[in-house]
Amino acid sequence: MIQKKPLVTDTYTADPSVKVFDDKLYIYPSHDRDIDVENNDNGDQYDMVDYHVYVMEDTEHLPKDCGKVLDVKDVPWATRQVWAPDCTKKGDTYYFVFPARDKDDKFRIGIATSKSPSGPFKPEANYIQGTYSIDPCVFVDDDGSQYLGFGGIWGGQLDKYRNHVYDEANKEPEGDELAVCGKIAKFNDDMLSIAESPRDLVILDENGEPLKGKDHERRYFEAPCIFKRNGIYYFSYSTGDTHNICYATSDNVYGPYTYRGVLLKPVLGWTNHHYAVEFKGKWYLFYHDCELSKGVNQKRNIKFTELNFNADGTIQTVEDLVKL
């Protein structure tokens, strides 16, 4: 198995989501540009404009580039910054889910469709009404119900919202204020709209109390991933400025989720983003770092490794040892 090495070396890729379609692994990353832009907390250095899809026949061979599948200039409602996407399938249609800034410069979640998992994808005329922020992830439950998770603070604007209303004056909670929560909403059958107002993905500590704003080692920042194993729902996410990928568990897709530990330790580069997927009886963790660019934050590369579970359902922590 190819392990902890960049999977794509001819361009920069980041934020992988990964799905199994047709007994193959399809990777849906964001596409970093080879540009030099000053870093800031608003994320202006991540000025992505298009998406490529990659397919892996197995875990022994490098992925194949399926080509460009969507460009921001072809999305009627979007203006810039197409960041971390995901993809899902219902019936004979594939739904590519992605964030971008709208004409008011607010992040929204959009949908594009195709009859092939490798695209190209045709975008809908408007974003999913009721959505905001970044980092969409789609979870399909055992009964076929599909759920949209999303949200990222700072550049992703989630901390600017209260009760789904944007206010520039809002800030990330501090001290004993409750931390910002990621969001989840069930899709309607049409897969183009959500059936409810987004709910909070609440993370509880060991005492059953919601995490506080001061708890930067454990609180939610961005990059949600929801998956299920042996009847347990897992919600994993990035802590952002402390650079962990953490995870929490629940017996309900809506939560609340109880914090369990660190899934992936900090990697080379500022961001830490991941996806967990089961393939042919094994679990794998896809993620990114900045090995190819030797630490340039906006020039990242995707990697993967095996993900191992303990008998009690907890996950063995992964560490990538590549450092500057």
Short mmCIF file of C-alpha atoms in Angstrom, two decimals:
data_model
loop_
_atom_site.label_atom_id
_atom_site.label_comp_id
_atom_site.label_asym_id
_atom_site.label_seq_id
_atom_site.Cartn_x
_atom_site.Cartn_y
_atom_site.Cartn_z
CA MET A 1 0.00 0.00 0.00
CA ILE A 2 1.17 3.51 -0.83
CA GLN A 3 1.33 5.21 2.54
CA LYS A 4 1.86 8.78 3.73
CA LYS A 5 3.31 9.96 0.42
CA PRO A 6 1.84 12.64 -1.85
CA LEU A 7 -0.67 11.01 -4.18
CA VAL A 8 -0.61 13.77 -6.78
CA THR A 9 2.69 15.45 -7.64
CA ASP A 10 2.04 17.40 -10.87
CA THR A 11 -0.22 19.97 -9.22
CA TYR A 12 -1.31 21.00 -5.72
CA THR A 13 -4.31 19.29 -4.14
CA ALA A 14 -5.95 19.66 -0.73
CA ASP A 15 -9.06 19.00 1.37
CA PRO A 16 -9.79 15.50 0.05
CA SER A 17 -13.20 13.91 0.31
CA VAL A 18 -13.32 10.30 -0.84
CA LYS A 19 -16.19 8.05 -1.90
CA VAL A 20 -16.44 4.49 -3.16
CA PHE A 21 -18.29 4.29 -6.47
CA ASP A 22 -18.17 1.33 -8.87
CA ASP A 23 -15.75 -0.46 -6.52
CA LYS A 24 -13.18 2.33 -6.93
CA LEU A 25 -12.01 5.21 -4.76
CA TYR A 26 -12.99 8.61 -6.13
CA ILE A 27 -11.11 11.54 -4.62
CA TYR A 28 -12.73 14.98 -4.67
CA PRO A 29 -10.09 17.50 -3.53
CA SER A 30 -9.81 21.24 -3.77
CA HIS A 31 -7.18 22.50 -6.24
CA ASP A 32 -4.53 24.83 -4.84
CA ARG A 33 -3.03 27.27 -7.32
CA ASP A 34 0.71 27.82 -7.68
CA ILE A 35 0.49 31.47 -6.65
CA ASP A 36 2.16 33.58 -3.98
CA VAL A 37 -0.38 35.45 -1.88
CA GLU A 38 0.19 36.79 1.61
CA ASN A 39 -1.33 34.57 4.28
CA ASN A 40 -4.10 35.92 6.49
CA ASP A 41 -6.81 34.55 8.79
CA ASN A 42 -9.46 35.32 6.16
CA GLY A 43 -7.96 32.69 3.85
CA ASP A 44 -7.33 34.95 0.87
CA GLN A 45 -4.27 32.86 0.01
CA TYR A 46 -6.57 29.95 -0.84
CA ASP A 47 -7.80 31.40 -4.12
CA MET A 48 -8.99 28.23 -5.86
CA VAL A 49 -10.89 28.50 -9.14
CA ASP A 50 -11.64 24.93 -10.28
CA TYR A 51 -11.90 21.26 -9.35
CA HIS A 52 -10.37 18.03 -10.61
CA VAL A 53 -11.48 14.48 -9.73
CA TYR A 54 -9.08 11.58 -9.18
CA VAL A 55 -9.80 7.85 -9.24
CA MET A 56 -7.88 4.99 -7.59
CA GLU A 57 -8.53 1.46 -8.80
CA ASP A 58 -7.00 0.09 -5.59
CA THR A 59 -4.71 1.16 -2.75
CA GLU A 60 -1.56 -0.04 -4.49
CA HIS A 61 -1.50 2.39 -7.41
CA LEU A 62 -1.45 6.15 -7.72
CA PRO A 63 -4.69 7.92 -8.68
CA LYS A 64 -5.62 8.92 -12.21
CA ASP A 65 -6.60 12.52 -12.95
CA CYS A 66 -10.06 12.60 -14.55
CA GLY A 67 -9.52 16.22 -15.58
CA LYS A 68 -11.20 19.47 -14.68
CA VAL A 69 -14.82 18.87 -13.73
CA LEU A 70 -16.06 22.31 -12.66
CA ASP A 71 -14.85 25.92 -12.89
CA VAL A 72 -16.05 28.82 -10.75
CA LYS A 73 -16.70 30.90 -13.86
CA ASP A 74 -19.42 28.42 -14.85
CA VAL A 75 -21.30 28.72 -11.53
CA PRO A 76 -24.00 31.40 -11.97
CA TRP A 77 -24.23 32.42 -8.32
CA ALA A 78 -20.54 32.21 -7.36
CA THR A 79 -17.71 34.72 -7.61
CA ARG A 80 -14.56 33.15 -6.13
CA GLN A 81 -12.87 30.68 -3.80
CA VAL A 82 -14.23 27.21 -4.52
CA TRP A 83 -12.93 25.40 -1.48
CA ALA A 84 -13.27 21.85 -0.04
CA PRO A 85 -16.01 19.81 -1.83
CA ASP A 86 -17.71 16.43 -1.47
CA CYS A 87 -19.77 14.15 -3.67
CA THR A 88 -22.65 11.71 -3.23
CA LYS A 89 -24.94 9.56 -5.34
CA LYS A 90 -28.68 9.04 -5.45
CA GLY A 91 -30.32 6.96 -8.15
CA ASP A 92 -28.28 7.36 -11.30
CA THR A 93 -27.12 10.91 -10.52
CA TYR A 94 -23.97 12.12 -8.78
CA TYR A 95 -24.22 15.30 -6.72
CA PHE A 96 -21.05 17.35 -6.34
CA VAL A 97 -21.36 19.61 -3.30
CA PHE A 98 -19.06 22.61 -2.99
CA PRO A 99 -18.65 25.99 -1.26
CA ALA A 100 -18.00 29.33 -2.92
CA ARG A 101 -18.51 33.00 -2.23
CA ASP A 102 -21.73 34.45 -3.61
CA LYS A 103 -22.20 37.89 -5.12
CA ASP A 104 -22.38 39.39 -1.61
CA ASP A 105 -19.04 37.72 -0.81
CA LYS A 106 -20.64 35.29 1.62
CA PHE A 107 -19.82 31.61 1.46
CA ARG A 108 -22.68 29.32 0.41
CA ILE A 109 -22.98 25.63 -0.44
CA GLY A 110 -23.74 24.76 -4.06
CA ILE A 111 -24.68 21.64 -6.02
CA ALA A 112 -23.60 20.39 -9.43
CA THR A 113 -24.72 17.15 -11.06
CA SER A 114 -23.44 14.49 -13.43
CA LYS A 115 -24.27 10.99 -14.60
CA SER A 116 -20.65 9.98 -13.90
CA PRO A 117 -18.66 10.09 -10.65
CA SER A 118 -15.76 11.57 -12.63
CA GLY A 119 -17.86 14.45 -13.98
CA PRO A 120 -17.90 16.91 -15.57
CA PHE A 121 -20.52 18.45 -13.28
CA LYS A 122 -23.20 20.95 -14.27
CA PRO A 123 -23.91 23.51 -11.53
CA GLU A 124 -27.38 24.50 -10.41
CA ALA A 125 -28.40 28.11 -11.00
CA ASN A 126 -28.42 28.90 -7.28
CA TYR A 127 -26.87 27.63 -4.05
CA ILE A 128 -28.73 25.42 -1.57
CA GLN A 129 -31.11 27.76 0.19
CA GLY A 130 -30.53 27.93 3.93
CA THR A 131 -26.85 27.01 3.71
CA TYR A 132 -23.82 29.13 4.49
CA SER A 133 -20.13 28.82 5.37
CA ILE A 134 -17.80 26.13 3.95
CA ASP A 135 -16.63 22.50 4.02
CA PRO A 136 -19.68 20.49 2.99
CA CYS A 137 -19.63 16.78 3.77
CA VAL A 138 -22.37 14.34 2.83
CA PHE A 139 -23.24 11.36 5.00
CA VAL A 140 -25.52 8.55 3.78
CA ASP A 141 -27.15 6.56 6.58
CA ASP A 142 -28.11 2.89 6.47
CA ASP A 143 -31.69 3.71 5.45
CA GLY A 144 -30.52 5.80 2.48
CA SER A 145 -31.21 9.16 4.14
CA GLN A 146 -28.59 11.74 3.22
CA TYR A 147 -27.31 14.52 5.44
CA LEU A 148 -25.28 17.65 4.75
CA GLY A 149 -22.67 18.65 7.31
CA PHE A 150 -20.84 21.95 6.92
CA GLY A 151 -19.17 24.91 8.56
CA GLY A 152 -15.85 26.60 9.23
CA ILE A 153 -14.97 29.59 11.40
CA TRP A 154 -12.66 32.52 10.64
CA GLY A 155 -12.32 32.62 6.83
CA GLY A 156 -15.27 30.24 6.56
CA GLN A 157 -17.51 32.82 8.29
CA LEU A 158 -19.38 30.35 10.55
CA ASP A 159 -18.54 32.40 13.65
CA LYS A 160 -20.31 35.38 12.06
CA TYR A 161 -23.68 33.58 12.26
CA ARG A 162 -26.13 33.37 15.13
CA ASN A 163 -29.42 31.54 14.50
CA HIS A 164 -28.47 31.36 10.81
CA VAL A 165 -28.20 35.16 10.50
CA TYR A 166 -24.93 36.81 9.45
CA ASP A 167 -23.55 39.75 11.42
CA GLU A 168 -20.04 41.02 10.75
CA ALA A 169 -19.79 42.12 14.40
CA ASN A 170 -20.00 38.54 15.69
CA LYS A 171 -16.74 36.92 16.75
CA GLU A 172 -15.52 33.48 17.75
CA PRO A 173 -16.70 32.77 21.32
CA GLU A 174 -14.04 32.99 24.00
CA GLY A 175 -13.58 31.85 27.59
CA ASP A 176 -16.57 30.00 29.03
CA GLU A 177 -18.86 30.93 26.16
CA LEU A 178 -20.09 27.88 24.27
CA ALA A 179 -17.95 27.08 21.24
CA VAL A 180 -19.28 27.45 17.72
CA CYS A 181 -20.79 24.22 16.42
CA GLY A 182 -20.61 22.65 13.00
CA LYS A 183 -23.98 22.24 11.27
CA ILE A 184 -26.04 19.37 9.89
CA ALA A 185 -29.26 19.22 7.88
CA LYS A 186 -31.11 16.40 6.14
CA PHE A 187 -31.40 16.57 2.37
CA ASN A 188 -34.78 16.51 0.68
CA ASP A 189 -35.40 13.71 -1.79
CA ASP A 190 -34.46 16.01 -4.68
CA MET A 191 -30.91 16.34 -3.25
CA LEU A 192 -30.99 20.00 -4.28
CA SER A 193 -32.46 21.39 -1.07
CA ILE A 194 -32.44 20.72 2.65
CA ALA A 195 -35.49 19.57 4.58
CA GLU A 196 -34.83 21.57 7.74
CA SER A 197 -32.99 24.48 9.25
CA PRO A 198 -29.41 23.40 9.99
CA ARG A 199 -28.93 21.95 13.46
CA ASP A 200 -25.89 22.25 15.73
CA LEU A 201 -23.42 19.37 15.90
CA VAL A 202 -22.82 19.72 19.63
CA ILE A 203 -19.63 18.19 21.06
CA LEU A 204 -19.67 17.24 24.75
CA ASP A 205 -16.70 16.83 27.07
CA GLU A 206 -16.12 13.88 29.42
CA ASN A 207 -18.60 15.41 31.89
CA GLY A 208 -21.37 15.75 29.34
CA GLU A 209 -20.91 19.52 29.02
CA PRO A 210 -20.70 21.28 25.64
CA LEU A 211 -17.17 22.38 24.72
CA LYS A 212 -16.30 25.99 25.52
CA GLY A 213 -14.78 28.64 23.32
CA LYS A 214 -11.50 28.58 25.24
CA ASP A 215 -10.98 24.86 24.52
CA HIS A 216 -8.97 25.29 21.31
CA GLU A 217 -7.47 21.81 21.65
CA ARG A 218 -10.89 20.18 21.20
CA ARG A 219 -13.46 22.68 19.95
CA TYR A 220 -14.79 22.65 16.38
CA PHE A 221 -13.13 24.86 13.78
CA GLU A 222 -13.80 23.36 10.31
CA ALA A 223 -13.56 20.25 8.08
CA PRO A 224 -16.43 18.01 9.30
CA CYS A 225 -16.52 14.35 8.32
CA ILE A 226 -19.39 12.10 9.43
CA PHE A 227 -19.20 8.33 9.09
CA LYS A 228 -20.65 5.24 10.72
CA ARG A 229 -19.09 1.98 11.90
CA ASN A 230 -20.68 -0.84 13.89
CA GLY A 231 -23.72 1.30 14.66
CA ILE A 232 -21.64 4.19 16.03
CA TYR A 233 -21.77 7.62 14.41
CA TYR A 234 -18.39 9.34 14.20
CA PHE A 235 -18.00 13.09 13.77
CA SER A 236 -14.42 14.12 13.05
CA TYR A 237 -13.20 17.66 12.45
CA SER A 238 -10.28 20.09 12.54
CA THR A 239 -9.50 22.29 15.53
CA GLY A 240 -7.94 24.86 13.20
CA ASP A 241 -5.45 26.97 15.11
CA THR A 242 -4.31 23.99 17.22
CA HIS A 243 -4.12 21.85 14.08
CA ASN A 244 -5.58 18.60 15.40
CA ILE A 245 -8.09 16.36 13.67
CA CYS A 246 -10.30 15.23 16.54
CA TYR A 247 -13.28 12.90 16.69
CA ALA A 248 -16.42 12.41 18.74
CA THR A 249 -19.08 9.69 18.78
CA SER A 250 -22.85 9.39 19.17
CA ASP A 251 -25.74 6.96 18.78
CA ASN A 252 -27.64 9.57 16.75
CA VAL A 253 -26.56 11.26 13.54
CA TYR A 254 -27.68 14.62 14.95
CA GLY A 255 -25.74 14.07 18.16
CA PRO A 256 -24.86 15.28 20.66
CA TYR A 257 -21.40 13.81 20.13
CA THR A 258 -18.99 12.97 22.95
CA TYR A 259 -15.34 13.90 22.43
CA ARG A 260 -13.07 10.84 22.14
CA GLY A 261 -9.61 12.01 21.14
CA VAL A 262 -7.19 13.03 18.40
CA LEU A 263 -7.55 11.22 15.09
CA LEU A 264 -4.68 12.92 13.25
CA LYS A 265 -1.91 14.97 14.85
CA PRO A 266 -0.83 18.31 13.31
CA VAL A 267 0.76 18.01 9.87
CA LEU A 268 3.22 20.20 7.97
CA GLY A 269 1.37 23.39 7.06
CA TRP A 270 -1.33 25.48 8.74
CA THR A 271 -4.47 23.61 7.73
CA ASN A 272 -5.42 20.05 8.63
CA HIS A 273 -8.26 18.46 6.64
CA HIS A 274 -9.25 14.80 6.27
CA TYR A 275 -11.76 12.16 5.22
CA ALA A 276 -12.35 8.62 6.54
CA VAL A 277 -13.63 5.94 4.17
CA GLU A 278 -14.13 2.16 4.18
CA PHE A 279 -12.87 0.32 1.10
CA LYS A 280 -12.79 -3.44 0.58
CA GLY A 281 -13.01 -4.24 4.27
CA LYS A 282 -10.43 -1.74 5.51
CA TRP A 283 -10.65 1.87 6.65
CA TYR A 284 -8.45 4.63 5.26
CA LEU A 285 -7.68 8.19 6.25
CA PHE A 286 -7.13 10.71 3.47
CA TYR A 287 -5.63 14.06 4.40
CA HIS A 288 -3.24 16.74 3.17
CA ASP A 289 -0.02 18.45 4.16
CA CYS A 290 2.57 20.69 2.49
CA GLU A 291 5.36 18.21 1.85
CA LEU A 292 5.71 19.01 -1.88
CA SER A 293 6.01 22.75 -1.30
CA LYS A 294 8.14 22.34 1.84
CA GLY A 295 5.61 24.07 4.05
CA VAL A 296 3.93 26.69 1.85
CA ASN A 297 0.42 26.81 3.31
CA GLN A 298 -1.53 27.35 0.10
CA LYS A 299 0.40 24.70 -1.87
CA ARG A 300 -0.73 21.40 -0.40
CA ASN A 301 -0.80 17.74 -1.43
CA ILE A 302 -3.15 14.89 -0.58
CA LYS A 303 -2.03 11.68 1.14
CA PHE A 304 -3.59 8.61 2.71
CA THR A 305 -2.91 5.85 5.19
CA GLU A 306 -4.75 3.01 6.92
CA LEU A 307 -7.08 3.90 9.78
CA ASN A 308 -7.18 1.42 12.66
CA PHE A 309 -9.90 0.98 15.26
CA ASN A 310 -9.61 -0.53 18.72
CA ALA A 311 -12.03 -3.17 20.00
CA ASP A 312 -14.05 -0.53 21.89
CA GLY A 313 -14.56 1.59 18.77
CA THR A 314 -11.94 4.19 19.57
CA ILE A 315 -9.49 5.12 16.83
CA GLN A 316 -5.72 4.81 16.89
CA THR A 317 -4.11 8.23 16.42
CA VAL A 318 -2.32 8.83 13.11
CA GLU A 319 0.85 10.91 12.83
CA ASP A 320 2.64 12.09 9.71
CA LEU A 321 6.29 12.61 10.59
CA VAL A 322 7.15 14.93 7.68
CA LYS A 323 8.29 18.25 9.19
CA LEU A 324 10.36 21.21 8.06
#
